[in-house]
Amino acid sequence: MPSSDVIEPIARALSIMSAMNQHRLSTISDLHRATGLPKPTVHRILATLISCGYVAKDIDRSVYMLTEQVLSLSSGYGKEAWLLQVGTPVARRITREVKWPVAIGILDYNTIVVQYSTRPYSEFVMQGSTVNKRFNLFSTAMGQAYLGFCEETQLQNILQALRDQEVQEDCILESDSKIKRYIAAVQDRGYGLRVGNRGESTHMAIPIKSDHQIIGVIGLSIFSSCFNDKVAKEYLALLRKSAGEIVDSMDKMIALAEHSAT
Amino acid sequence: MPSSDVIEPIARALSIMSAMNQHRLSTISDLHRATGLPKPTVHRILATLISCGYVAKDIDRSVYMLTEQVLSLSSGYGKEAWLLQVGTPVARRITREVKWPVAIGILDYNTIVVQYSTRPYSEFVMQGSTVNKRFNLFSTAMGQAYLGFCEETQLQNILQALRDQEVQEDCILESDSKIKRYIAAVQDRGYGLRVGNRGESTHMAIPIKSDHQIIGVIGLSIFSSCFNDKVAKEYLALLRKSAGEIVDSMDKMIALAEHSAT
DNA sequence: AAAAGCGTTCCATATTGCGAAACATTTTTT
DNA sequence: AAAAAATGTTTCGCAATATGGAACGCTTTT
C-alpha cells in the first residue's frame, strides 16, 4: 500500500540523512539497521547523496559521513524562521480584525526585508506584494522600528555597515548628532512611523523583541486619509499585544522543540 | 540521459530544500523557477516533504517554508565533523607510517567517544573496533589529553558533570587536591598516557586544539612491550605534527566553505 | 575449515514517479 | 466589465526507474 502520495525515495533519503546525523560516522549496516531499508537500497541512496555532495565516503573504508553541505538545507534556519511560523497567523488575525494589511520583516545586512504580508487578504487594495522587498532603515516605519529599539552595539554595527556601502543613500549619516536626534524622536514616539501624502498610505511598525534582541519587526499600513492620533493609539496597542503574543508562543515552541529533541 | 545511478527524486528534493533555504518563504512558482522543475513535480515533492515534516504550508495561502525539523539533518554538524573529515586521512597516514593504530575521539558529556580508528589498517592485531566506544576521562590516555589541556572553566564543568552522575566511578573526584595533582602530572608529561601490562597495549594521546579550544583528541596505541621513552618521544612528535596539520587544513577548509557560501 | 557478516554488483520486474493537459482561482491587463 | 495572464491543483496513461532478492567477493569471527 503506497501510503498516499508520498514519494518514497525522498522519504527514504531523508530518513537516511536523519539517521546519519545521529552518529558522525555510519556504515551501510548501521543505516540498514537504523532505517530498516534493504542494504542495496541504502547503498544506492548513499551514492545519490554523495553525487549531490551531501555525503562523503571514507576513501578506503566504507564509512560515510554528512558533509558541511547539509547546512545548505538548514543554515537559514533560526529564530527568524520560528518568528514566521508563529507570526504569520497572528498577522492574518490582525488583518481580519482591522482590515488593514500587516507585514513582518527582519533585518538583513543593512535593510529590512519583508518576509510576509497580508496585503492579499486586506480588503483595501494597495500596490502589489511587498514580500522579499527591501526597505531602507531610515525613512521607513519598519526601519525606524529597528533602529529605534535595538541595542547600542548593534546600532553601531548597522551604522558602520551603512557607511561602508558604496552608494550613500542617507545623507543623514554624515552627522552623528542628526542620527541621535532622529532615533530619539522614534523612541519618544514609541514606534516607527512614516506618514504618506494624500492618496498614499501611512505605515507604523514596532519591533518584536525576545531576550532584549530584536528578531523582527511588524508593521501595519493604512490609507493616509484614515490615519489620526486616535487610530494610531488603537493600532499601536494592537501591534504591541500581538508582538507579545508572538514572542510568547515562539518561546514556548522553541522550548518544546528543544525538549523533545532529546 | 540519467546521469548514472543517481536517484532523481532525491536529487530533486534536495535542490528544492536548498532553494527553500535561500528565502524563508517560497511559492511553487518560485521553486519552479529556481530549480527548473515542472510545477506539478514541485507540488508533489512539497507534499512529500510536508508529510515527512520538513516543510510547512501556510494555511490559506500557498506559501511554503522549512520547519525546524531540517535541523535534524544537520544539527550534529559542527567543528567535530570537520575534524573527522580532515582527521581521518591523517590518522591513516600515521598508521601507514608507524603501523600502530591511531584513533580520534571527541568529548561527549563527560566521556571521550572514539569517532574513528585505524585499527583495521594496523598490521598489529588488537581487539575489535573501538568506534563509538566511550572512554572514561580519568584513567585513559585520551581522557587525560582532554582534562590536562582544556580551559579551566570547561574543566570545572566537566568535573561537575562527573560529580552529578549517579554512579561514581572515579573515587579521585572526592579530593580536589588529588585532581589537581593528577592533572598537573599530565601537563608536566605533555600528553595523556596509559601504560598497559605485559601483553596489553599502551596508549598515548594529545589534544587537537583550535582557537584555544579542544575540538578532539588523537591517540596512538602500541604494544606495551614495544613502548619506551625513545619511541614515546618519537611518536609524541609525530602526533603533535599531525594535530597541527589537522588544525591547519581544518581552518583552511572552514574559511573556504564560509567564503564560498556567499 | 566453516560460518557469519560486510559491502557491492546484477537484473528482471512492476512499481512509481512523471509531466502534458485540463481545471479552478486569483491577479493583472485591456 | 471583460479578457488575458498567471498561479495552484488534480488527473491519468505511460515509460522510466527505483526496487530488493540473489549472488559474489571479501573480511572477520567461530
Coordinates of C-alpha atoms in Angstrom, one line a residue, chain A residues 83 87 90-95 97-105 116 118 141-142 145 149 189-194 202-209 216-222 227 230-248:
Chain A
L83 CA 9.1 34.1 14.0
G87 CA 3.9 35.3 13.3
V90 CA -1.1 36.4 14.1
A91 CA -0.6 38.8 11.2
R92 CA -3.6 37.4 9.4
R93 CA -5.7 37.7 12.5
I94 CA -4.9 41.4 12.8
T95 CA -5.9 42.0 9.2
E97 CA -9.8 42.3 12.7
V98 CA -8.9 45.8 11.4
K99 CA -8.8 45.1 7.7
W100 CA -5.5 46.9 7.1
P101 CA -2.6 44.9 5.8
V102 CA 0.1 43.8 8.2
A103 CA 3.7 42.8 7.3
I104 CA 6.5 41.1 9.1
G105 CA 10.1 41.9 8.3
Y116 CA 5.4 38.1 5.0
T118 CA -1.2 40.1 4.5
A141 CA 8.5 52.7 9.5
M142 CA 9.9 49.2 9.8
A145 CA 11.2 50.3 14.5
F149 CA 14.8 50.0 19.7
R189 CA 7.0 58.3 19.8
G190 CA 7.4 54.6 20.8
Y191 CA 7.0 53.2 17.3
G192 CA 8.2 53.6 13.7
L193 CA 6.1 55.9 11.6
R194 CA 6.1 57.1 8.0
T202 CA 0.9 55.6 6.0
H203 CA 2.9 53.0 7.8
M204 CA 3.5 52.2 11.5
A205 CA 5.8 49.5 12.9
I206 CA 7.2 48.1 16.1
P207 CA 10.0 45.7 16.9
I208 CA 9.4 42.1 18.0
K209 CA 11.8 41.6 20.8
G216 CA 11.9 41.1 13.6
V217 CA 9.5 44.0 13.1
I218 CA 5.8 44.0 12.5
G219 CA 4.1 46.8 10.7
L220 CA 0.7 48.0 9.6
S221 CA -0.3 50.0 6.6
I222 CA -3.2 52.3 6.4
F227 CA -4.8 58.0 9.9
K230 CA -6.8 58.1 17.8
V231 CA -6.4 55.1 15.4
A232 CA -2.6 55.3 15.9
K233 CA -3.1 54.7 19.6
E234 CA -5.5 51.9 19.0
Y235 CA -3.4 50.1 16.4
L236 CA -0.2 50.6 18.4
A237 CA -1.8 48.8 21.3
L238 CA -2.9 46.1 19.0
L239 CA 0.5 45.7 17.5
R240 CA 2.1 45.6 20.9
K241 CA -0.3 43.0 22.1
S242 CA 0.3 40.9 19.0
A243 CA 4.1 41.2 19.2
G244 CA 3.9 40.0 22.8
E245 CA 1.8 37.0 21.8
I246 CA 4.2 36.1 19.0
V247 CA 7.2 36.2 21.4
D248 CA 5.3 34.1 23.9

